[in-house]
Coordinates of C-alpha atoms in Angstrom, one line a residue:
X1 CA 50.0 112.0 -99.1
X2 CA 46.3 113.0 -98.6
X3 CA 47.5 115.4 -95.7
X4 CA 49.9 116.9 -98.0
X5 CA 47.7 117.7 -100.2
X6 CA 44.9 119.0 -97.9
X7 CA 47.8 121.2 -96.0
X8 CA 48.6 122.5 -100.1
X9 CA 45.0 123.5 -100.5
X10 CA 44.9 125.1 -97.6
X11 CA 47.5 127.6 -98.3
X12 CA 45.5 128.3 -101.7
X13 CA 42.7 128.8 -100.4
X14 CA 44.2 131.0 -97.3
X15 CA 45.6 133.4 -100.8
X16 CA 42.1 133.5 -102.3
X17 CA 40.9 135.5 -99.1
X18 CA 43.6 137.7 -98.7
X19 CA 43.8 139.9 -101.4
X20 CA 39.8 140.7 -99.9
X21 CA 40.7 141.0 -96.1
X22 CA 41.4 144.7 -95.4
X23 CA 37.8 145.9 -97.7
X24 CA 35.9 143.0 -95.6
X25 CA 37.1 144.1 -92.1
X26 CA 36.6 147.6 -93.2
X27 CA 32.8 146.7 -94.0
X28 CA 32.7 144.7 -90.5
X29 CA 34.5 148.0 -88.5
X30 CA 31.4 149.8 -90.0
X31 CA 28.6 147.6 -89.2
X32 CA 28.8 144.8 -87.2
X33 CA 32.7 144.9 -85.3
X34 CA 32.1 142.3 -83.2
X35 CA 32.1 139.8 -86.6
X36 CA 35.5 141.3 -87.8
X37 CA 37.2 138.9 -90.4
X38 CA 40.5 139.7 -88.4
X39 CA 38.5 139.2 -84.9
X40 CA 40.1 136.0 -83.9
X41 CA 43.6 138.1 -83.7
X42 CA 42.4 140.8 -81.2
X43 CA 40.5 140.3 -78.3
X44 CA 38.3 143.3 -78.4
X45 CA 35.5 144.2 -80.2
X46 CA 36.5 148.2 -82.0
X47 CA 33.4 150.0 -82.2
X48 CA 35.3 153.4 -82.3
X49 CA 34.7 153.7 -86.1
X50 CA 30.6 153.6 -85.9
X51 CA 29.6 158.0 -85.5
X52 CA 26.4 156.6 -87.7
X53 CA 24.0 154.1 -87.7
X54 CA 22.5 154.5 -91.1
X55 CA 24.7 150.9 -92.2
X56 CA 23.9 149.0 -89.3
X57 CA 20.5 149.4 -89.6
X58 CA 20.5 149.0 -93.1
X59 CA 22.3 145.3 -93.0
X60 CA 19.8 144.4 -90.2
X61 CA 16.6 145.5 -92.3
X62 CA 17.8 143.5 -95.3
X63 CA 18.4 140.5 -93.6
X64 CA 15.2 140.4 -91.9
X65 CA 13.4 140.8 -95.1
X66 CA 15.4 138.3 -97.2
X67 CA 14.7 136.1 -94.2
X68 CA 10.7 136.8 -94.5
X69 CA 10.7 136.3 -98.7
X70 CA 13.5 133.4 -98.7
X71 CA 12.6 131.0 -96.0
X72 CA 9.4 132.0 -93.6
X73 CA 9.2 129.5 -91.1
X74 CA 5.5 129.5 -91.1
X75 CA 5.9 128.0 -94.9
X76 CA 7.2 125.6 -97.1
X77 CA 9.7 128.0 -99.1
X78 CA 11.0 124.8 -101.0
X79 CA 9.4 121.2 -102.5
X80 CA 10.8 117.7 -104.3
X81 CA 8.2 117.9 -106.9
X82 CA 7.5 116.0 -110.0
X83 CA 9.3 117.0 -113.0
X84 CA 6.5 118.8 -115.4
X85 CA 7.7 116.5 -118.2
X86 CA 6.8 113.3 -116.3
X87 CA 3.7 114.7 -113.9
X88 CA 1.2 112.8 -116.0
X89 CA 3.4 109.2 -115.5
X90 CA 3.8 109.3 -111.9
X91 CA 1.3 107.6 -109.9
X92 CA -0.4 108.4 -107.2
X93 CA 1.0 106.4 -105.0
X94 CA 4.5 107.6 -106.2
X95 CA 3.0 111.3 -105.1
X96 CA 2.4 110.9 -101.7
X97 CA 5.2 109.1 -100.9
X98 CA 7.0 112.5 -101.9
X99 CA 4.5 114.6 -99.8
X100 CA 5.2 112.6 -96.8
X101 CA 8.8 112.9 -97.6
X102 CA 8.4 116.8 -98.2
X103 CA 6.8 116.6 -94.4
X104 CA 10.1 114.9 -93.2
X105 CA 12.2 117.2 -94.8
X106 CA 10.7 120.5 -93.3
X107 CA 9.9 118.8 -89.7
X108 CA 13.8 118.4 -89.7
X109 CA 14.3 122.2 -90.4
X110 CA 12.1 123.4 -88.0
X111 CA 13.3 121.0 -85.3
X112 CA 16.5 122.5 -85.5
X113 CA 18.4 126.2 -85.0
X114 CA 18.9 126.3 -89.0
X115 CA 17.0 129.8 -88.7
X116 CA 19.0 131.0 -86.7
X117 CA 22.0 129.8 -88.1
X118 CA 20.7 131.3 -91.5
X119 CA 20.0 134.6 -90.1
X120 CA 24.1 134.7 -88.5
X121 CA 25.0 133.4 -92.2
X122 CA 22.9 136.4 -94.4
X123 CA 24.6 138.6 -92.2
X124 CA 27.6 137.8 -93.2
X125 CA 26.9 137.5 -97.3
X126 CA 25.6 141.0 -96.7
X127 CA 28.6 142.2 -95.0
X128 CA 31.1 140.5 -96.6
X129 CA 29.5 139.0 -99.8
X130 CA 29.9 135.3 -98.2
X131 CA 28.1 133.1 -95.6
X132 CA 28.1 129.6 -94.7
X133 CA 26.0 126.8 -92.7
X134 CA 28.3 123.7 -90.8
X135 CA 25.8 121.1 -90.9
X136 CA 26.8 118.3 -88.3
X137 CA 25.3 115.3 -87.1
X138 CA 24.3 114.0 -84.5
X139 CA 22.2 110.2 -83.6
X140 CA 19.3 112.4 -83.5
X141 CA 19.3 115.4 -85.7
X142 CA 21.3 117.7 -87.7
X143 CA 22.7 121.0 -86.2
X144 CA 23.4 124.0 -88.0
X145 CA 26.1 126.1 -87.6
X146 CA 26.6 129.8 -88.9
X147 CA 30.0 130.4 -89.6
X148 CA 31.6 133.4 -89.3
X149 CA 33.7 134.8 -92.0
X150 CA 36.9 134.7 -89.9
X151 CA 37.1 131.5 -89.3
X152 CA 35.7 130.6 -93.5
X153 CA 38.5 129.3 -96.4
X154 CA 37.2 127.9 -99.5
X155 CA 37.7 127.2 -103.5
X156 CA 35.3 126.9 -106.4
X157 CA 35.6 124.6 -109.4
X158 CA 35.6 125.1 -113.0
X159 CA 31.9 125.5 -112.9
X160 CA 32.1 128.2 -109.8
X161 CA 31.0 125.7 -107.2
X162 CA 32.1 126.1 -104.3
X163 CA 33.3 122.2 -103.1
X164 CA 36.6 122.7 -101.0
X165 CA 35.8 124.3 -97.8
X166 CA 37.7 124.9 -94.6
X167 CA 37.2 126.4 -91.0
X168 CA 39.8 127.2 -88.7
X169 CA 38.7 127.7 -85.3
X170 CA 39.3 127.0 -81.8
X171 CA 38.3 124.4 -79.0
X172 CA 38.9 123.5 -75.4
X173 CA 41.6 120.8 -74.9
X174 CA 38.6 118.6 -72.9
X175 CA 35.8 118.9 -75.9
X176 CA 38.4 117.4 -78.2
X177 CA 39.7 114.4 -75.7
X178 CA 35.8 113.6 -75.1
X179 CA 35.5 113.9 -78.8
X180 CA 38.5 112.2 -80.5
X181 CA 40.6 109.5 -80.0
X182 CA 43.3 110.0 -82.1
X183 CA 44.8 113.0 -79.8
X184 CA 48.8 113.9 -80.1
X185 CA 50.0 113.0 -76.4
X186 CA 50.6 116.8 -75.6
X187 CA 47.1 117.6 -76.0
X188 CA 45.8 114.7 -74.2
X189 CA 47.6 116.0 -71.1
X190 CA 47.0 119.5 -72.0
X191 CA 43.2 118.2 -71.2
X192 CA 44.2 116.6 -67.7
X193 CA 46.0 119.8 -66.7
X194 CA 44.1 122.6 -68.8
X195 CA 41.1 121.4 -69.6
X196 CA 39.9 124.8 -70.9
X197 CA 43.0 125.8 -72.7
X198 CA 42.0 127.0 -76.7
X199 CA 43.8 124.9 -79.2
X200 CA 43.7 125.8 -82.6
X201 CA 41.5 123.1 -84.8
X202 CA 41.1 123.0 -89.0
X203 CA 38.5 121.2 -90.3
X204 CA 38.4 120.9 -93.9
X205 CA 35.7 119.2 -96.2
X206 CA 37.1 118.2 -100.2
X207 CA 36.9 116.3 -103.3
X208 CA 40.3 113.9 -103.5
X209 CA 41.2 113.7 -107.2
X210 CA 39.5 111.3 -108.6
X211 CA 37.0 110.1 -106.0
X212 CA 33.0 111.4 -106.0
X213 CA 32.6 111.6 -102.2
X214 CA 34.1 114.2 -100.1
X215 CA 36.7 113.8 -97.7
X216 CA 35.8 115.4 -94.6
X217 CA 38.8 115.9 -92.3
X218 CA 40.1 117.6 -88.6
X219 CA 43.7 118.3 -87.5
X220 CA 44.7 120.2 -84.6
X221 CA 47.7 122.2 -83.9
X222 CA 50.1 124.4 -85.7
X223 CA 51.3 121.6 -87.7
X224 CA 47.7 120.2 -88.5
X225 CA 48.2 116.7 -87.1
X226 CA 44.8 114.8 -88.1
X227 CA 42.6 113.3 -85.9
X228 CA 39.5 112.8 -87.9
X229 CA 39.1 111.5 -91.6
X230 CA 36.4 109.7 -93.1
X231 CA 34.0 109.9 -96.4
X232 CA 30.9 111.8 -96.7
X233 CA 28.3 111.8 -99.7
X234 CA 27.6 115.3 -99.0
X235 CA 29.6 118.3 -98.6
X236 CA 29.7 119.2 -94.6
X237 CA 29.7 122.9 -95.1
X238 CA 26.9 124.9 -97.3
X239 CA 29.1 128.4 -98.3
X240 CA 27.0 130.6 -100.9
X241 CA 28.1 134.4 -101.8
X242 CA 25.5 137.4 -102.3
X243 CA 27.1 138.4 -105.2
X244 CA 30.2 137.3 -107.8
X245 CA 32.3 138.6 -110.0
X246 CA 33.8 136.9 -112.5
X247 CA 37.2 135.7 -112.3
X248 CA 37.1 136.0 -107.9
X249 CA 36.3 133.2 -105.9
X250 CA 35.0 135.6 -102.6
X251 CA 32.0 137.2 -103.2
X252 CA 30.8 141.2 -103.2
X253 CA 28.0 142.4 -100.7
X254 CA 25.8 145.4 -100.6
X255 CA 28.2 146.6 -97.7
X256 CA 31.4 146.7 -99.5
X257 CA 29.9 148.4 -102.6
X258 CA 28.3 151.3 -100.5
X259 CA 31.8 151.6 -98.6
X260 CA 32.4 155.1 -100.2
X261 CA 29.4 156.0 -98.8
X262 CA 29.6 154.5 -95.4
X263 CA 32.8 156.5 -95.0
X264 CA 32.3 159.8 -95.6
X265 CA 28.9 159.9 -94.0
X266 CA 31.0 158.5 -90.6
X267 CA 33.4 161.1 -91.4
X268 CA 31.0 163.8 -91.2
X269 CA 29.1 162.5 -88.1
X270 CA 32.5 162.8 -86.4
X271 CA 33.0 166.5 -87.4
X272 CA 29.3 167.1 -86.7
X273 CA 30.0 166.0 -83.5
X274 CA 33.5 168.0 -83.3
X275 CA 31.4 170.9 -84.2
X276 CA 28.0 170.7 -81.6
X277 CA 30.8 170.4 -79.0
X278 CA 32.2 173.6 -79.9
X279 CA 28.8 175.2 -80.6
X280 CA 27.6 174.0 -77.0
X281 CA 31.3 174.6 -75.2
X282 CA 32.9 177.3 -77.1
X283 CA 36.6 178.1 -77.3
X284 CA 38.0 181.1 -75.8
X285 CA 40.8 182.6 -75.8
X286 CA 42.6 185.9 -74.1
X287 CA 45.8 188.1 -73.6
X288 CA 47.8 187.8 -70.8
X289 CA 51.7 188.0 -69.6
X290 CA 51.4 185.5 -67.0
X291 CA 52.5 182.0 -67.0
X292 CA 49.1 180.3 -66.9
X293 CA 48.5 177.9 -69.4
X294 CA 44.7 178.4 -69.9
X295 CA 44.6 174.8 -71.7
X296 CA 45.5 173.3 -68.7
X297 CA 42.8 174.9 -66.8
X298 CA 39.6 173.1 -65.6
X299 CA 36.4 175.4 -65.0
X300 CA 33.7 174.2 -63.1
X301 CA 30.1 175.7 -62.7
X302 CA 30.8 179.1 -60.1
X303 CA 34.4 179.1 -60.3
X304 CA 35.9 182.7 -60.2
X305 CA 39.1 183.0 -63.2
X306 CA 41.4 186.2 -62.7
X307 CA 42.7 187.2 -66.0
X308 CA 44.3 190.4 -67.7
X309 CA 41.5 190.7 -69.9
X310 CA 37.7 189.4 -70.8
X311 CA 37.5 185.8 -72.2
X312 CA 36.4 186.3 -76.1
X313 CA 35.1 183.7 -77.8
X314 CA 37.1 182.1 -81.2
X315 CA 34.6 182.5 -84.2
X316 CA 35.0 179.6 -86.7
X317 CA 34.7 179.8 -90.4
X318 CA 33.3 176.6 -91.5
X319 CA 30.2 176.0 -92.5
X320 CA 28.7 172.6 -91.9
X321 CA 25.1 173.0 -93.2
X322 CA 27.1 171.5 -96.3
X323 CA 28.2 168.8 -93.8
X324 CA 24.4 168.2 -92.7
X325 CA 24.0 167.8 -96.7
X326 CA 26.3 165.8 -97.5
X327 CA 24.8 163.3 -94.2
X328 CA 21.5 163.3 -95.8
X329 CA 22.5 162.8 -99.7
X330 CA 24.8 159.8 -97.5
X331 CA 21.9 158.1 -96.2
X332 CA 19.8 158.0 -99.1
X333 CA 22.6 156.4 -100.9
X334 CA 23.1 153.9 -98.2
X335 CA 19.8 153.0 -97.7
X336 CA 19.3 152.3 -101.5
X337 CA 22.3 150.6 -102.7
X338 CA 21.1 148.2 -99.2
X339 CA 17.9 148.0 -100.8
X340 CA 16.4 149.9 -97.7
X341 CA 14.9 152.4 -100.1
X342 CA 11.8 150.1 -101.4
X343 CA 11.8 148.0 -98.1
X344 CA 10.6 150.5 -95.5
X345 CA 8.2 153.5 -95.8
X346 CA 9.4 157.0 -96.5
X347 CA 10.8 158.7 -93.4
X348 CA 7.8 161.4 -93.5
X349 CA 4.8 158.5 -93.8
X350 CA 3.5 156.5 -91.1
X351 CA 2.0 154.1 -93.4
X352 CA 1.6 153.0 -96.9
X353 CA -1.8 151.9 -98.9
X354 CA -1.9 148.1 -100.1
X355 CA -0.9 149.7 -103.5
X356 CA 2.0 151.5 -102.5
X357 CA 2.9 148.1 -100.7
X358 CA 2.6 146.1 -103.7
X359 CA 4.0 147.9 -106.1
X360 CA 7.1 148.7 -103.5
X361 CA 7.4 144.3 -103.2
X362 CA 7.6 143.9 -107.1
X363 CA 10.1 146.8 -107.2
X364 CA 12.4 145.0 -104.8
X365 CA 12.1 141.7 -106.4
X366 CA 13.1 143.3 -109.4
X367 CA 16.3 144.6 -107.8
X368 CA 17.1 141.9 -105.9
X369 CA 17.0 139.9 -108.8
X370 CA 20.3 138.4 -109.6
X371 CA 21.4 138.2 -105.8
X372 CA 18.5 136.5 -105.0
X373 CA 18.9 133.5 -108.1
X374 CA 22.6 133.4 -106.9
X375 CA 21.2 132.4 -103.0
X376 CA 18.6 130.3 -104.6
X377 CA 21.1 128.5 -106.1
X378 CA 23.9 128.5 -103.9
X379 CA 22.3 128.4 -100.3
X380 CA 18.6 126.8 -100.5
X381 CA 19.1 124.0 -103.1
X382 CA 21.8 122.8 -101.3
X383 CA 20.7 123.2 -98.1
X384 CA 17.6 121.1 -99.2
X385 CA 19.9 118.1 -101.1
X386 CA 22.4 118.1 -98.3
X387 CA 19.0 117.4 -95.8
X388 CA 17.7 114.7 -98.2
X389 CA 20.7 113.0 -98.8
X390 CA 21.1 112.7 -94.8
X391 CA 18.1 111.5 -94.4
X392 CA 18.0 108.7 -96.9
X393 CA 20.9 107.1 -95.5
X394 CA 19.1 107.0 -92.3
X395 CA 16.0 105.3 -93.8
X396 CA 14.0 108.5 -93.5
X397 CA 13.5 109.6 -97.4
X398 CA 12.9 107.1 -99.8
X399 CA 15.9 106.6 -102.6
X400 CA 13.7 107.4 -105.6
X401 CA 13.3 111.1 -104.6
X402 CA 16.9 112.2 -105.9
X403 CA 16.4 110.8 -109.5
X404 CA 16.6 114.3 -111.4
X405 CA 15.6 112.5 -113.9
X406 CA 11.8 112.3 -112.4
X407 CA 12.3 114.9 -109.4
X408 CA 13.6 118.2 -108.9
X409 CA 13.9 120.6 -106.3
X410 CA 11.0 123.6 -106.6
X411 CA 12.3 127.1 -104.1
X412 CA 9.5 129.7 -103.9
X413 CA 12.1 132.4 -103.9
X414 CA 11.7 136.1 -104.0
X415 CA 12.7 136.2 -107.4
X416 CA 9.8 133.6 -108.8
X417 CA 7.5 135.6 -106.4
X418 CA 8.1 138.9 -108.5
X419 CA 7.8 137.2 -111.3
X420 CA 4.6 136.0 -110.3
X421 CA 3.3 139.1 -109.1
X422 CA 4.1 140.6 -112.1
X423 CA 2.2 137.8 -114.2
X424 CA -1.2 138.5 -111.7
X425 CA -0.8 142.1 -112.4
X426 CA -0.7 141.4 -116.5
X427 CA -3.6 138.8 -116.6
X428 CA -5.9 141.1 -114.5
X429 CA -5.4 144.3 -116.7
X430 CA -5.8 141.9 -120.0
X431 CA -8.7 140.5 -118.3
X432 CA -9.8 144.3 -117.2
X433 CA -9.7 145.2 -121.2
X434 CA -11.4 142.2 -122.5
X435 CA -14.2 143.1 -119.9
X436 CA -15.0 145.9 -121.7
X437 CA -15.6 144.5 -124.6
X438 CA -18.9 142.6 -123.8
X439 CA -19.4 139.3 -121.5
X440 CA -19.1 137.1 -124.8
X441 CA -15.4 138.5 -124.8
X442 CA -15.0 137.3 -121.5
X443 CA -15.9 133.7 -122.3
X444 CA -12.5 133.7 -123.9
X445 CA -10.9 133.2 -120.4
X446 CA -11.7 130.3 -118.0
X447 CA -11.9 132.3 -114.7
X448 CA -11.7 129.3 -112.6
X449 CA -8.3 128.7 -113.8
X450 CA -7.8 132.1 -113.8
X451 CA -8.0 132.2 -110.0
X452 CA -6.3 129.3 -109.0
X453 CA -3.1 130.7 -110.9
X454 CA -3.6 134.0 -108.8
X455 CA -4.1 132.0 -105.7
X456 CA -1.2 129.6 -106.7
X457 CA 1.4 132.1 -107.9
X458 CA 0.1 135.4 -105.0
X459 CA 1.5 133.0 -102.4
X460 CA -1.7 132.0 -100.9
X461 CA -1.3 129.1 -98.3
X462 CA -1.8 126.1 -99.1
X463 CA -3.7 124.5 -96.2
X464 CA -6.7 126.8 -97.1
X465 CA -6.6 126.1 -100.9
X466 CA -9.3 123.2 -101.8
X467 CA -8.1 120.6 -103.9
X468 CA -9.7 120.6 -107.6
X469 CA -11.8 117.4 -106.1
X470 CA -13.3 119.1 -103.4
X471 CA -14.7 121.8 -106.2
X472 CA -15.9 119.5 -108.3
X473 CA -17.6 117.7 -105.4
X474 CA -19.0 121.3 -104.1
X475 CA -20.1 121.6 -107.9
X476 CA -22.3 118.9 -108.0
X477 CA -23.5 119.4 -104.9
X478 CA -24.8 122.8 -105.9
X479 CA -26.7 121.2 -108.7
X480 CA -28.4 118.7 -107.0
X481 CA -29.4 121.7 -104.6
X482 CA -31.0 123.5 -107.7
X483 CA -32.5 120.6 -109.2
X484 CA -34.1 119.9 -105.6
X485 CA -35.1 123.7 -105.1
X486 CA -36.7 123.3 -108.8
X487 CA -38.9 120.3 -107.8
X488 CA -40.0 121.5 -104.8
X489 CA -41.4 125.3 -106.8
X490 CA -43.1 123.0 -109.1
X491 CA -45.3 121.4 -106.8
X492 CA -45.6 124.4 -104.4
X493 CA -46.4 126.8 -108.0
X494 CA -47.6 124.2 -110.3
X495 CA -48.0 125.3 -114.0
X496 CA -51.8 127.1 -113.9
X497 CA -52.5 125.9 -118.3
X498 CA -52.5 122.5 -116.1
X499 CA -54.8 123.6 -112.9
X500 CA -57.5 124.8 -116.3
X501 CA -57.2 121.7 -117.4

């Protein structure tokens, strides 16, 4: 009954992609070929479509700077923290057992190929407006696993979450019999025979009605005969989408919307090409009576042609400085609809001042915006709960740390970074106006906390901030130096009304 109803779910999900198939492969042909949604039927990689590079390149910027604002490996891009309600009940105790676990957390991330496998999966949600993370265990670790859209199924819920997920791939006859036990006997001596023969596998990770764990399940073949089954607290597969619109369950990606665009700039590369080929070869043409068929002819450098008459050359009407136009207004379209435009300096500058710089950062977190709240929420929480939840049952993270009641999970994403930077700008203008008016206008503000919000919120690392201890402790310290200092003038310049007397 359970496979029934996973082979049921299947098909629906199979529908949901279809209706997107021919736009995503379209967006693939155009940028990245070799990750074609329909690349599992063909066995060649069709770059014939690419005359322009303006998309590739675009796709590749973008995901190297949502990489960078997202998840920099040399930070700590996400926290369990303290609820704010509750900070002032928690002990201390209570606290660093969360930093430790924090520690545990992020050593597992960088232990691991997850940014690689996040770098494959952006790709993707740019290209296609989906990507997704396998994340399977092993007695050691936990591997991440980009994958591709071809192989990707899935279903939301009534809340848009995306909890029924399936990958249809393929593996060698002898990975599965090391693997599983529970082989159908043609496939067991398919291994003996064939060892590296590709049979089709489905894996396929969903919430049975009625139960609060997931059922994470493979079956092999064209009849999906399981091999696998067993419960999981977590969802194997993290799937997020760049973008959503309402009512679809795929997503939408910077790629598909700038299609229009894509095309007709390739379009035009191709006649550009037609066009310096005719420029640079010519076409010629002549009267004669004979039966030579001039079309047919190959010239070569010195070769002597007898003909009736002189060759003339064809003059062509067409005027593609309109082309060479249309190329340029293209690109600029491209390049900002891939938010390309605010990421990289103009084409005719070498460099840009640490103004231009700033104000070009807020600008794309202000247009990245929504896509970048939707991969908060649909790629880095859960790729942080999935971890903790792992970990706990191996003893690694204490139990405590998933009570939302007490904890939640704080991601320093790009969007709460523009915010920020916007908030820094703000107070220092205020604070630049209230200057003006006199230093007991200034008094008003407590620049020591003033600083340590710009600190906090400009992204400063941590591991150089001092603790509000240490400041205190370098406070006093001051003041014992000036009450020293103070002593030691008054006996080196003691008060002369006392020498007199």
């Amino acid at each position: 009954m359970t496979t029934d109803i996973i082979k049921q779910t299947f098909k629906l999900a199979k529908a949901a992609r279809e209706t997107h198939e021919d736009e995503i492969s379209e967006a693939y042909k155009f940028t990245r070929p070799n990750r074609d949604i329909w690349r599992n039927r063909e066995s060649h990689t069709d770059r014939t479509k690419i005359y322009d590079s303006t998309a590739p390149d675009s796709v590749q910027n973008l995901v190297s700077t949502i990489l960078n604002l997202l998840i920099p490996q040399n930070q700590q891009w996400a926290t369990l923290s303290v609820r704010e309600d509750v900070k002032e009940d928690v002990a201390s105790d209570i606290k660093r057992l969360l930093d430790k676990a924090n520690r545990t957390v992020f050593k597992t991330i960088r232990d691991s190929n997850f940014y690689i496998s996040a770098s494959e999966s952006l790709t993707d949600a740019i290209i296609s407006g989906c990507g997704a993370i396998g994340m399977y265990e092993t007695d050691t670790e936990i591997e991440f696993i980009g994958i591709p859209t071809y192989q990707l199924y899935f279903l939301d819920d009534y809340k848009g979450e995306l909890d029924t997920v399936f990958r249809q791939h393929q593996c060698t006859a002898q990975f599965l019999f090391e693997n599983y036990k529970n082989l159908p006997d043609e496939i067991k001596e398919q291994a003996m025979k064939s060892p590296q023969a590709q049979i089709s596998v489905t894996e396929s990770c969903m919430r049975l009605t009625g139960e609060k764990e997931y059922t994470y399940t493979v079956m092999v073949g064209k009849d999906m005969d399981v091999i696998y089954q067993k419960k999981m607290p977590t969802q194997m597969f993290v799937v997020f989408r760049f973008g959503r619109t309402i009512g679809e369950v795929w997503g939408e990606s910077p790629v598909r919307m700038a299609l229009p665009y894509i095309r007709t700039i390739n379009e035009c590369q191709m006649l550009m090409l037609q066009a310096a080929s005719y420029a640079s070869l010519g076409a010629w043409q002549v009267n004669s009576e004979t039966a030579v068929n001039f079309a047919n002819v190959k010239l070569k450098a010195g070769d002597v042609v007898t003909v009736d008459q002189p060759l003339t050359p064809i003059p062509f009407a067409g005027n593609f400085a309109i082309t060479d136009a249309t190329i340029q207004d293209h690109r600029q379209q491209i390049r900002r609809m891939m938010f390309n435009d605010v990421i990289l300096p103009p084409e005719n500058s070498a460099s840009m001042t640490a103004t231009e710089i700033q104000i070009r950062q807020q600008e794309f977190y202000r247009r990245l915006g929504t896509y970048g709240l939707r991969l908060e929420q649909e790629f880095l929480r859960p790729v942080i709960s999935n971890i903790v939840k792992r970990l706990q049952i191996k003893g690694a993270v204490p139990e405590f740390v998933t009570d939302d009641n007490a904890f939640e999970i704080v991601v320093n994403s790009a969007v709460k970074r523009g915010i920020a930077l916007s908030e820094i700008t703000r107070d220092i203008q205020i604070l630049q106006v209230i200057s003006q008016l006199g230093a007991e206008a200034t008094m008003n503000v407590d620049l020591t906390k003033l600083a340590r919000k710009i600190l906090r919120d400009g992204d400063m690392s941590p591991e150089v901030l001092r603790s509000e201890g240490e400041i205190e402790d370098m406070k006093e310290q001051m003041q014992q130096q000036q009450t020293l200092q103070q002593v030691a003038q008054q006996f080196v310049n003691p008060n002369p009304n006392e020498q007199a007397n």
